[in-house]
GROMACS .gro file of C-alpha atoms in nm:
model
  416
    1UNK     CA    1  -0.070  -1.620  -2.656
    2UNK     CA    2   0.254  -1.623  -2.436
    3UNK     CA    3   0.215  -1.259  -2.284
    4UNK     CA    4   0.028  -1.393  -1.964
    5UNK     CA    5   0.331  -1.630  -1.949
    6UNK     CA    6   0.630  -1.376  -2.021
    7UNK     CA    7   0.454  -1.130  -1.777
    8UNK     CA    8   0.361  -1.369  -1.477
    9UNK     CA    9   0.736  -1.499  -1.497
   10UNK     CA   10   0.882  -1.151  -1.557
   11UNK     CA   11   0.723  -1.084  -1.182
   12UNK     CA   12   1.045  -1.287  -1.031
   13UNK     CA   13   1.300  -1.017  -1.191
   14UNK     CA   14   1.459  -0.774  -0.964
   15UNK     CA   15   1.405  -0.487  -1.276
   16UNK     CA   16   1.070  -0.580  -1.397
   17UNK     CA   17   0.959  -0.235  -1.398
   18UNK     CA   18   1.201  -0.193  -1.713
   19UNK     CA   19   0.996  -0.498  -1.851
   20UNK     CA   20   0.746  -0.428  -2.110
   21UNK     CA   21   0.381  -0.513  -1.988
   22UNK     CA   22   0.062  -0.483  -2.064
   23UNK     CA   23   0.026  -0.181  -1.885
   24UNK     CA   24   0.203   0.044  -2.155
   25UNK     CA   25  -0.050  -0.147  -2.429
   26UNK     CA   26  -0.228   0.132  -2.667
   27UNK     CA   27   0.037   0.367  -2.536
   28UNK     CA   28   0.311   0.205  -2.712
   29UNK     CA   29   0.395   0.024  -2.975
   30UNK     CA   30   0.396  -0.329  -2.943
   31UNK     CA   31   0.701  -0.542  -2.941
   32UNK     CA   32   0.811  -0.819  -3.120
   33UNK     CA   33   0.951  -1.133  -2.902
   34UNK     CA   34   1.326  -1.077  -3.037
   35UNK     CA   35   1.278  -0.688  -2.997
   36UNK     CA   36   1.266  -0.759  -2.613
   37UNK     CA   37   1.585  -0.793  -2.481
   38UNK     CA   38   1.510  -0.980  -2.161
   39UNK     CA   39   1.361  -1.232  -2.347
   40UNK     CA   40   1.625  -1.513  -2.480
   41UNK     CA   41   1.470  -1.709  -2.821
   42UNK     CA   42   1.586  -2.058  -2.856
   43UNK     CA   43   1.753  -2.105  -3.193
   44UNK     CA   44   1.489  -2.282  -3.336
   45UNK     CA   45   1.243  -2.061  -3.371
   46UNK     CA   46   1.474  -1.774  -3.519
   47UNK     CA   47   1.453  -1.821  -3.875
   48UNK     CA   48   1.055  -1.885  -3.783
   49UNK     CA   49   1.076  -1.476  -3.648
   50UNK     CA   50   1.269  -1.388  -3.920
   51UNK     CA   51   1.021  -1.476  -4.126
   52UNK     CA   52   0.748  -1.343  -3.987
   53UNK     CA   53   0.870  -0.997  -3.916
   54UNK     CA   54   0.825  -0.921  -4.334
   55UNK     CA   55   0.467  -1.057  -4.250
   56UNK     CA   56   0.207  -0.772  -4.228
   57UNK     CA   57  -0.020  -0.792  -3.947
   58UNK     CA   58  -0.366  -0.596  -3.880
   59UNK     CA   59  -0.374  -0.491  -3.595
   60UNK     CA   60  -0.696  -0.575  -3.355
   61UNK     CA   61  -0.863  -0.225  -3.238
   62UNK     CA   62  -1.028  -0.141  -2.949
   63UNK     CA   63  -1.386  -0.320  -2.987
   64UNK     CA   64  -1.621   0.028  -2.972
   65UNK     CA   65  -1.897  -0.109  -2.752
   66UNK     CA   66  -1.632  -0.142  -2.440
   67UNK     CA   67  -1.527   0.277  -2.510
   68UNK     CA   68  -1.889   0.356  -2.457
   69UNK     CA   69  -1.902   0.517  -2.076
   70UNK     CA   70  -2.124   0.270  -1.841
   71UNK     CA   71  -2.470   0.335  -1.777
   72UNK     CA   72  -2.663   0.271  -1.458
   73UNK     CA   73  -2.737  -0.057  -1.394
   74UNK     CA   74  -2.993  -0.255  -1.149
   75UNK     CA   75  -2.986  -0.625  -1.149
   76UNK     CA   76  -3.269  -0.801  -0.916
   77UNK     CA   77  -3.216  -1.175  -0.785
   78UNK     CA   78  -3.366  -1.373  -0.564
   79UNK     CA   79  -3.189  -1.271  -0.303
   80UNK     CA   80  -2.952  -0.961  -0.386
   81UNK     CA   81  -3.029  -0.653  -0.524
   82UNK     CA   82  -2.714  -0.514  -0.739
   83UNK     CA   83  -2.679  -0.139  -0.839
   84UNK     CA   84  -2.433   0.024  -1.002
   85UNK     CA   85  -2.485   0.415  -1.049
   86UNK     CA   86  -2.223   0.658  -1.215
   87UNK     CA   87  -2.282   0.952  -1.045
   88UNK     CA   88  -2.217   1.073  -0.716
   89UNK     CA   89  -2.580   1.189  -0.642
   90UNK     CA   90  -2.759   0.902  -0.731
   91UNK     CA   91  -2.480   0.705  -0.527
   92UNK     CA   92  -2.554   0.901  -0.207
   93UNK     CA   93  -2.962   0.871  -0.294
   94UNK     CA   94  -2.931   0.513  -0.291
   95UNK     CA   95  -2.745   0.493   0.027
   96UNK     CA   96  -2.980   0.634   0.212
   97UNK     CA   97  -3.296   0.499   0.100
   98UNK     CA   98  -3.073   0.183   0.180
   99UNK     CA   99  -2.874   0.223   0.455
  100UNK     CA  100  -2.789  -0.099   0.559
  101UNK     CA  101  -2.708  -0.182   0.174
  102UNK     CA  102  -2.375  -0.330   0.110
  103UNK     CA  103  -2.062  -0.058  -0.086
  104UNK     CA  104  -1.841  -0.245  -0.266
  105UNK     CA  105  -1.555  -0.194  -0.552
  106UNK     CA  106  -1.341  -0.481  -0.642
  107UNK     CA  107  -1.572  -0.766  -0.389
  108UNK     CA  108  -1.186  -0.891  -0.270
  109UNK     CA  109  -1.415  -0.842   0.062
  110UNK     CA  110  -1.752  -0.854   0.068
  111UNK     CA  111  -1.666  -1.198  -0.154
  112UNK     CA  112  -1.485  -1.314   0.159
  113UNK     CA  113  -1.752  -1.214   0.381
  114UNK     CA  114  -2.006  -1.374   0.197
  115UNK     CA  115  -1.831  -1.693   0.104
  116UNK     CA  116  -1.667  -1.809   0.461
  117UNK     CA  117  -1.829  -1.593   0.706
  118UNK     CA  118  -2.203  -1.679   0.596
  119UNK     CA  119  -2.277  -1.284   0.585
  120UNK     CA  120  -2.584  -1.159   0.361
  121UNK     CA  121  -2.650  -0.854   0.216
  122UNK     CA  122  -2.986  -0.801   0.080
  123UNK     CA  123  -2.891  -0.484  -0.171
  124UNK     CA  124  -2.535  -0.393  -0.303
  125UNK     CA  125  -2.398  -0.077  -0.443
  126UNK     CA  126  -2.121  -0.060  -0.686
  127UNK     CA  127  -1.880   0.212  -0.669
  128UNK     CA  128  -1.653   0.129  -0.939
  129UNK     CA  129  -1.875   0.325  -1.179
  130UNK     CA  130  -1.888   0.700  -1.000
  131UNK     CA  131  -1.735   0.915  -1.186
  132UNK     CA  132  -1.658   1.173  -0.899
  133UNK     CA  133  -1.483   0.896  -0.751
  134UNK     CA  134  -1.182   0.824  -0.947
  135UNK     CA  135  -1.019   1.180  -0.882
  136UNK     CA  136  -0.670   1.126  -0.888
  137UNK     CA  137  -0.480   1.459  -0.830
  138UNK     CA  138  -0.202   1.628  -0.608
  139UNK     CA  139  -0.270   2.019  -0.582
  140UNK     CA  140  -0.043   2.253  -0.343
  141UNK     CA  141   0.137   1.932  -0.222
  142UNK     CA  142  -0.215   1.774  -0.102
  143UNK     CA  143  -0.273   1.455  -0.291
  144UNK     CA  144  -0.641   1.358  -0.333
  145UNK     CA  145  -0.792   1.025  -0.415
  146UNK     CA  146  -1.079   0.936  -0.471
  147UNK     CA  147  -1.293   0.721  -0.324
  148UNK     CA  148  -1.302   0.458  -0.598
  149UNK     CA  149  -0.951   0.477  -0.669
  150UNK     CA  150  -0.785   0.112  -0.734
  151UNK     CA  151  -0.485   0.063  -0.556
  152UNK     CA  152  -0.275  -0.052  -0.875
  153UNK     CA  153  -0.405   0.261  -1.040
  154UNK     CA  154  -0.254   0.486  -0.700
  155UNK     CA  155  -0.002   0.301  -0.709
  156UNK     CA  156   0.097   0.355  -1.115
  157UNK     CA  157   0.043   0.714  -1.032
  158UNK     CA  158   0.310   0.741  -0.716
  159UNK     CA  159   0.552   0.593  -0.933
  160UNK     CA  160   0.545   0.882  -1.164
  161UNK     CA  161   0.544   1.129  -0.898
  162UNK     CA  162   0.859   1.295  -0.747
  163UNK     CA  163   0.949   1.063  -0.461
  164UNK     CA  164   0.935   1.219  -0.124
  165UNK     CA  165   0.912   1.037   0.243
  166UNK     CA  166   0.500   1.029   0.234
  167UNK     CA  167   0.461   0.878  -0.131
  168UNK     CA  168   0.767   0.665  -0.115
  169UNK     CA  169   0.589   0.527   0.237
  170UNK     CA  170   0.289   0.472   0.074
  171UNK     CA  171   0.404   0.278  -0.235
  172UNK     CA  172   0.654   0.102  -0.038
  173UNK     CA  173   0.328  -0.048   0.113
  174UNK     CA  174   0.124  -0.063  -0.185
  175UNK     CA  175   0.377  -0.317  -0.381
  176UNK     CA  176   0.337  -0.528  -0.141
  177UNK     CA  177  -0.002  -0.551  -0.053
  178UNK     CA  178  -0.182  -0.866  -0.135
  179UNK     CA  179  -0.164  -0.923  -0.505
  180UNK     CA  180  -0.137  -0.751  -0.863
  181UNK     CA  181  -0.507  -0.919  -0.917
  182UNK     CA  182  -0.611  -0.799  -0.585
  183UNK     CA  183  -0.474  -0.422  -0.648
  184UNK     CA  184  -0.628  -0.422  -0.995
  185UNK     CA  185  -1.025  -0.422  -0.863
  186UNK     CA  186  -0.922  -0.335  -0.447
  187UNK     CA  187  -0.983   0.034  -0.382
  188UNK     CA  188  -0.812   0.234  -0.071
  189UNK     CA  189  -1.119   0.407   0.084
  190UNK     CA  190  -1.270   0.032   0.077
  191UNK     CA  191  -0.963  -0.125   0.243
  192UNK     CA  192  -1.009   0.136   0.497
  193UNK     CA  193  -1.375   0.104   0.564
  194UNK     CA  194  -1.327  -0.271   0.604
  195UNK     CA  195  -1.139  -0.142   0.958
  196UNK     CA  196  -0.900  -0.428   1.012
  197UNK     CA  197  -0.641  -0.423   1.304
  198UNK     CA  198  -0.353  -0.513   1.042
  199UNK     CA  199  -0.450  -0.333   0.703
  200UNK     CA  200  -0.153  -0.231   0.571
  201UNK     CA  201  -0.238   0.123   0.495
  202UNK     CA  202  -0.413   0.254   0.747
  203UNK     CA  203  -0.093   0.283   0.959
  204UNK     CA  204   0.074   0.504   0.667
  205UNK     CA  205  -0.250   0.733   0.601
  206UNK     CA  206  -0.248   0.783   1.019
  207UNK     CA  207   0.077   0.855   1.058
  208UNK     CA  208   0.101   1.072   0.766
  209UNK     CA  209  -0.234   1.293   0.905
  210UNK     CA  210  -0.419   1.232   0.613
  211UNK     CA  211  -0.796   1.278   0.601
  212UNK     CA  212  -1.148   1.165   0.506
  213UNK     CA  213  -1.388   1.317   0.354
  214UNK     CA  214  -1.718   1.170   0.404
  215UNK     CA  215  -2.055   1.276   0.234
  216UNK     CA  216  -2.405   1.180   0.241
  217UNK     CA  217  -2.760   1.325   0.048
  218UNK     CA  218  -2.900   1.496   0.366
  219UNK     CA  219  -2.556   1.649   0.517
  220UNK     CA  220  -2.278   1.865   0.368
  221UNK     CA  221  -1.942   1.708   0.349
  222UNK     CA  222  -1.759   1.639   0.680
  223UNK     CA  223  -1.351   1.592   0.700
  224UNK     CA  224  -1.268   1.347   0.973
  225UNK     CA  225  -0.868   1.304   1.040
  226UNK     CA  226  -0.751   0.881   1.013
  227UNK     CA  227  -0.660   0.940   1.363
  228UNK     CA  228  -0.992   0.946   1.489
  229UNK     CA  229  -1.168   0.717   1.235
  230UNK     CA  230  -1.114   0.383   1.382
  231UNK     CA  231  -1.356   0.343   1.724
  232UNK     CA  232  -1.301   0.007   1.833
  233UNK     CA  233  -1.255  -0.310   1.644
  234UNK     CA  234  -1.454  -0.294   1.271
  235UNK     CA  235  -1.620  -0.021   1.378
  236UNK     CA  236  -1.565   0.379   1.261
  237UNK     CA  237  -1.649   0.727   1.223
  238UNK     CA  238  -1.932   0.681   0.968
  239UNK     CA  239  -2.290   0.735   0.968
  240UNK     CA  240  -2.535   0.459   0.783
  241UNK     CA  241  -2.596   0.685   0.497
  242UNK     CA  242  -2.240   0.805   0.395
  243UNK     CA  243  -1.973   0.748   0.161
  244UNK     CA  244  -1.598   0.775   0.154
  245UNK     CA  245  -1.562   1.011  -0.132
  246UNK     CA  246  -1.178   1.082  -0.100
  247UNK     CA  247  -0.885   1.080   0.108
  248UNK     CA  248  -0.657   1.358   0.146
  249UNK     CA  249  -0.279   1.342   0.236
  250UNK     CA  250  -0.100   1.616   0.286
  251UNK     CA  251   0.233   1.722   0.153
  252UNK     CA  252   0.567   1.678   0.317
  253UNK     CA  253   0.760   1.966   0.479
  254UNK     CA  254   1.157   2.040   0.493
  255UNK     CA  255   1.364   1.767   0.703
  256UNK     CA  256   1.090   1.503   0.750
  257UNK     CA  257   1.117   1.173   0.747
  258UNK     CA  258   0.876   0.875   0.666
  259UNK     CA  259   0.883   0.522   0.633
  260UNK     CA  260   0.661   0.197   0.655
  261UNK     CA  261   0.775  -0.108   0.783
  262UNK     CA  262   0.581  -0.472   0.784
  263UNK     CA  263   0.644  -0.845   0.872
  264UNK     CA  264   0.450  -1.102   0.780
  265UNK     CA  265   0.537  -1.486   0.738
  266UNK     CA  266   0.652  -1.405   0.340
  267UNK     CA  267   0.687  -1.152   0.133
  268UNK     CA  268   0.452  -1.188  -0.071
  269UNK     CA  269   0.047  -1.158  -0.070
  270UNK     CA  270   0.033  -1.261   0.287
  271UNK     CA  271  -0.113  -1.053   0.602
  272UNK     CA  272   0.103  -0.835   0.818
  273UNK     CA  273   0.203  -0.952   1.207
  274UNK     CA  274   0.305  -0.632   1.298
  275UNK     CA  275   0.316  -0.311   1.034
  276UNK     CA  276   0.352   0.066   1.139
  277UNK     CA  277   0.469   0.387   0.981
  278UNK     CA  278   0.677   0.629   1.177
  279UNK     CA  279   0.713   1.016   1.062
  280UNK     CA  280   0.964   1.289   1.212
  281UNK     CA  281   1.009   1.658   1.156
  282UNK     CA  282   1.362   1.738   1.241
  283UNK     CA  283   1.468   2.096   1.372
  284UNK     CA  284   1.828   2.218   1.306
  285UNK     CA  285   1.996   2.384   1.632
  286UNK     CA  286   2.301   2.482   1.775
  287UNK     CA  287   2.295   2.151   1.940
  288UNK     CA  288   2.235   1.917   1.645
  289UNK     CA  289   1.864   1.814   1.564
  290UNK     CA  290   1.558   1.806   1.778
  291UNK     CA  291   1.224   1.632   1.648
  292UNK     CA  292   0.934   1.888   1.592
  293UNK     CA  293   0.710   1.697   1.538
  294UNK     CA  294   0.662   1.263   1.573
  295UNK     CA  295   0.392   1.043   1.449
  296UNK     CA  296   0.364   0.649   1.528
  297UNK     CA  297   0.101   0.455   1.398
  298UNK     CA  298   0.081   0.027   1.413
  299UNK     CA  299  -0.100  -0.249   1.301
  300UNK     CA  300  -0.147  -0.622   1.483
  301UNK     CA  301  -0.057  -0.425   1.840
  302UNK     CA  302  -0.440  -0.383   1.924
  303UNK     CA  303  -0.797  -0.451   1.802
  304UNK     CA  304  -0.805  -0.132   1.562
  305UNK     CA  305  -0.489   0.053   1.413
  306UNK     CA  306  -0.280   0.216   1.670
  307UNK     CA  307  -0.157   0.515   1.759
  308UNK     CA  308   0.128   0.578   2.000
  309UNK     CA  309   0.067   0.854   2.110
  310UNK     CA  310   0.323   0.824   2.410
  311UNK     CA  311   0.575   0.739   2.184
  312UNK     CA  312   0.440   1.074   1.962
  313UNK     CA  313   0.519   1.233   2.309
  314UNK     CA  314   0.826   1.108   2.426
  315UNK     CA  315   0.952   1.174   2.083
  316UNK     CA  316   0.851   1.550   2.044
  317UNK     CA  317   1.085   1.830   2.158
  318UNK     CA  318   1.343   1.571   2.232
  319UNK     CA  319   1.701   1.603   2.057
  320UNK     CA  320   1.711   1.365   1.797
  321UNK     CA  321   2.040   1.126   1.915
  322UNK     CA  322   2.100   0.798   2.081
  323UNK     CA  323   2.022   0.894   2.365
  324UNK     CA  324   1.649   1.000   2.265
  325UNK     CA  325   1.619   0.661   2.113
  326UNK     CA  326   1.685   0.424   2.431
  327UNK     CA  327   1.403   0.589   2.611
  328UNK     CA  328   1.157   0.601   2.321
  329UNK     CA  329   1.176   0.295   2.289
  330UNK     CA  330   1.070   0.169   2.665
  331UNK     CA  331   0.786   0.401   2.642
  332UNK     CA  332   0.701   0.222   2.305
  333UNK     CA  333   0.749  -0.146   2.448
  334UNK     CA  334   0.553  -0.022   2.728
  335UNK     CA  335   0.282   0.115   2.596
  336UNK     CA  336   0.206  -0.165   2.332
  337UNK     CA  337   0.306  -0.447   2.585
  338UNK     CA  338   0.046  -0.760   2.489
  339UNK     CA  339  -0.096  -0.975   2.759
  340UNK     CA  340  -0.007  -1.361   2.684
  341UNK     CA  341  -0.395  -1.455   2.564
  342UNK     CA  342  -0.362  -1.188   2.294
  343UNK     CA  343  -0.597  -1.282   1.966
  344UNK     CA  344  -0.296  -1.410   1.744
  345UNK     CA  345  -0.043  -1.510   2.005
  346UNK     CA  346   0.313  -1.434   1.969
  347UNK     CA  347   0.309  -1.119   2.217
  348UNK     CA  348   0.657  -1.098   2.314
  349UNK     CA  349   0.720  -1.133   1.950
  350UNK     CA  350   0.497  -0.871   1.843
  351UNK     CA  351   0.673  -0.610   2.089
  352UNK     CA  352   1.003  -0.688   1.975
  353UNK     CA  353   0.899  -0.646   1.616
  354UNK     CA  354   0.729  -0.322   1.701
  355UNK     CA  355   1.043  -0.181   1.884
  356UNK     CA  356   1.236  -0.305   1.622
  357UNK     CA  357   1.077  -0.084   1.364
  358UNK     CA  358   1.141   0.204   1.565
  359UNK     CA  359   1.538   0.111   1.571
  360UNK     CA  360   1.552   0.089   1.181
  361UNK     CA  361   1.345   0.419   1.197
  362UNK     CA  362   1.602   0.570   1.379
  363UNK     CA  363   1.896   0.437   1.195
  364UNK     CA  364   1.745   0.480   0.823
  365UNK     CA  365   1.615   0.863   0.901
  366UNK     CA  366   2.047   0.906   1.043
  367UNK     CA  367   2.147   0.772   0.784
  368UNK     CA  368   1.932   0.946   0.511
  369UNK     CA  369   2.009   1.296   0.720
  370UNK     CA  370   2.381   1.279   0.675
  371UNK     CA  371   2.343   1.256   0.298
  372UNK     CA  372   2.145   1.607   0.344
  373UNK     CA  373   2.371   1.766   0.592
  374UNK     CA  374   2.588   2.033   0.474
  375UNK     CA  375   2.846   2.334   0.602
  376UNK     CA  376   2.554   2.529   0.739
  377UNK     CA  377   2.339   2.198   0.910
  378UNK     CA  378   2.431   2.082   1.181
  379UNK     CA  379   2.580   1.688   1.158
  380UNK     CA  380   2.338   1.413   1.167
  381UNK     CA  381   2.426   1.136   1.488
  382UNK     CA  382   2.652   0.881   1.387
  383UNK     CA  383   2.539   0.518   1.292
  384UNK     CA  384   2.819   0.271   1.343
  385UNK     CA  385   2.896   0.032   1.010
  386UNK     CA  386   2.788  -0.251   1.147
  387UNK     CA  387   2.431  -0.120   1.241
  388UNK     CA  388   2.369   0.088   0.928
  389UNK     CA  389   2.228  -0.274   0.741
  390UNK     CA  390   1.966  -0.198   0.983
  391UNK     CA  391   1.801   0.086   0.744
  392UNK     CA  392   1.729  -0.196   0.484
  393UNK     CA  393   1.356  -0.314   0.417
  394UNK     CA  394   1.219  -0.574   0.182
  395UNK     CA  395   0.976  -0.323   0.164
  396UNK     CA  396   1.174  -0.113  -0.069
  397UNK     CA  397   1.439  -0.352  -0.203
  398UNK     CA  398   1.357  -0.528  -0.504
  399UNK     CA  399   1.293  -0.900  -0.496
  400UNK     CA  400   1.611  -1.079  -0.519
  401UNK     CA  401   1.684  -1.330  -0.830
  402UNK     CA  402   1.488  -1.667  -0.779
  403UNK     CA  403   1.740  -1.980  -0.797
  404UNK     CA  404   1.753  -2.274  -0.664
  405UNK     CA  405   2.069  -2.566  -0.662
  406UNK     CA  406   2.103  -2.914  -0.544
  407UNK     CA  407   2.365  -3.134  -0.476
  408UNK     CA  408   2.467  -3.465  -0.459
  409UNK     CA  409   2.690  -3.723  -0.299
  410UNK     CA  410   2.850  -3.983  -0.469
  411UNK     CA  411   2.840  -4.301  -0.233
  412UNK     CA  412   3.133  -4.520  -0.210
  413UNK     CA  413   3.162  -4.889  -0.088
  414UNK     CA  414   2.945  -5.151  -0.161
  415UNK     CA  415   2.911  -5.323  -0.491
  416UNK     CA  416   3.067  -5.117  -0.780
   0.00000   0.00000   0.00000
């Protein structure tokens, strides 16, 4: 009926998290239209409700045959060969008696691929299936997912967890990356596979040291750190034969700071120019506060995601001030300065946008600080009022109220 219509235009509210959706159906009792107060009735169909709310209505149950758990599946064409196990082993058997065989989830790629880039794959593999996959779980402050993990089902799943910098970075990202029907069937470890320079999440899992664990049928499980992952452009730290079977992220320590930043030509569903996520560990001294530890990672600044790891230097051991700032950020303009001919243009553009983040880094992590500092901390540097607007993000600001006006002039002279 009208729920695809109340929900797609409830997606232009500011608070339509309070809304009710489909994603709390057979978890909650369902609503009638006049129950929902965000929803005005016109007049004339009032007495209609009214009438209808004595009716009793059956409800619909869940049809049985879609409860049953999926079995393997093989479908042969003429060209493509389609599996879809539901186990891990047979998964990792099939991958390497096909090596070159084609992983996919949700096909928001490999559909790409396939449609405007002319690329064939004899044999595909289905993930969505595994079972071992879908682990969703956050033990000793080290939150796992699995390997076919949506992203609208991580990103449900942060937004029940206790916010901290590294899963308030991440689902800053995550609710705006591409669309709700992308997020729905996209998974994370497939998005990361894929490699590309500008993927929004890769800079967030780098900079927050998370982890991949990789498996195959012939070798034990290997851990390879995101920082290492990405070789060169499209290509990374994977064998033929293996699988992403999870990603690990670790937990967040006292005093540190996160947050993702992206620009893109709109806000929404649209690729990044520049993104990057920027982590500090602050130290308390006699002095003030001195960064621990600093981690920089970007996207759109080079042919794979990026770390700055002069940046990471310049950064660490330095007192956190001013000061420390000015000089961070010429080593970070100079060591992701673009040459003119750069694949995407824009280069002086792209530098400003990347030293830009860094700025709003600076002021946003101040600014969050002196909220935390107390009589026995040390106080956090000052951010003058007319830079502290700098801290904001679309990222994670809500959408503001969609509205429109026009206006018109009445003409004089001539005939009346």
């Amino acid at each position: 009926g009208y729920r695809p219509i109340l929900d797609a235009a409830k997606t232009f509210c500011s608070d339509t998290a309070k809304c009710p959706s489909s994603r709390s159906a057979g978890t909650t009792p369902p609503q009638r239209p006049e129950q929902e107060k965000d929803v005005k009735i016109c007049s004339s169909t009032v007495d209609v409700l009214k009438n209808l709310a004595d009716e009793k209505v059956q409800e619909a149950s869940f049809p049985e045959a879609l409860k049953t758990r999926l079995e393997p599946l093989k479908v042969t064409g003429t060209k493509v060969t389609w599996y879809r196990p539901t186990d891990l082993a047979t998964l990792l058997m099939l991958k390497q008696a096909e090596p070159k065989a084609k992983l996919l989830a949700g096909n928001t790629e490999v559909g790409i691929e396939t449609k405007f880039k002319q690329c064939e794959y004899g044999t595909m593999i289905s993930t969505s299936a595994v079972a071992e996959l879908q682990e969703l779980s956050i033990r000793n402050g080290v939150m796992t997912i699995g390997g076919a993990v949506t992203l609208s089902t991580l990103e449900h799943f942060l937004e029940q967890q206790e916010t901290n910098g590294p899963r308030q970075a991440m689902l800053d990202m995550l609710r705006w990356f591409a669309s709700t029907q992308i997020r729905n069937v996209a998974v994370l470890a497939g998005n990361i596979a894929t490699a590309s320079p500008i993927s929004d999440m890769n800079p967030v899992l780098m900079a927050l040291d998370a982890s991949l664990i990789l498996a195959s049928a012939d070798q034990a499980p290997r851990e390879v750190p995101m920082k290492e992952f990405f070789k060169s452009y499209r290509v990374v730290d994977m064998q033929p034969a293996e699988v992403i079977c999870a990603i690990k992220v670790p937990a967040a320590g006292d005093f540190e700071f996160v947050r993702s930043f992206k620009q893109a030509r709109r806000r929404d569903d649209d690729i990044s120019i520049v993104n990057a996520c920027l982590r500090v560990k602050l130290q308390p001294n006699s002095d003030g506060w001195r960064v621990e530890t600093a981690s920089a990672a970007f996207g759109g600044m080079a042919p794979t995601t990026l770390r700055a790891t002069k940046l990471e230097a310049a950064l660490t051991g330095a007192p956190w001030n001013k000061e420390t700032l000015e000089r961070a950020e010429e080593v970070l303009a100079e060591e992701l300065s673009l040459p003119e001919t750069v694949p995407g243009g824009m280069a002086a553009y792209r530098q400003t946008l990347a030293v830009s983040f860094l700025y709003k880094f600076y002021v946003a992590t101040c600014l969050d600080l002196s909220k935390r500092a107390g009589a026995s901390l040390p106080q956090a540097p000052a951010i003058a009022a007319n830079e502290a607007s700098a801290a904001r993000s679309f990222l994670s600001e809500d959408r503001p109220l969609t509205h429109g006006s026009q206006a018109y002039v009445v003409p004089s002279g001539g005939l009346q």
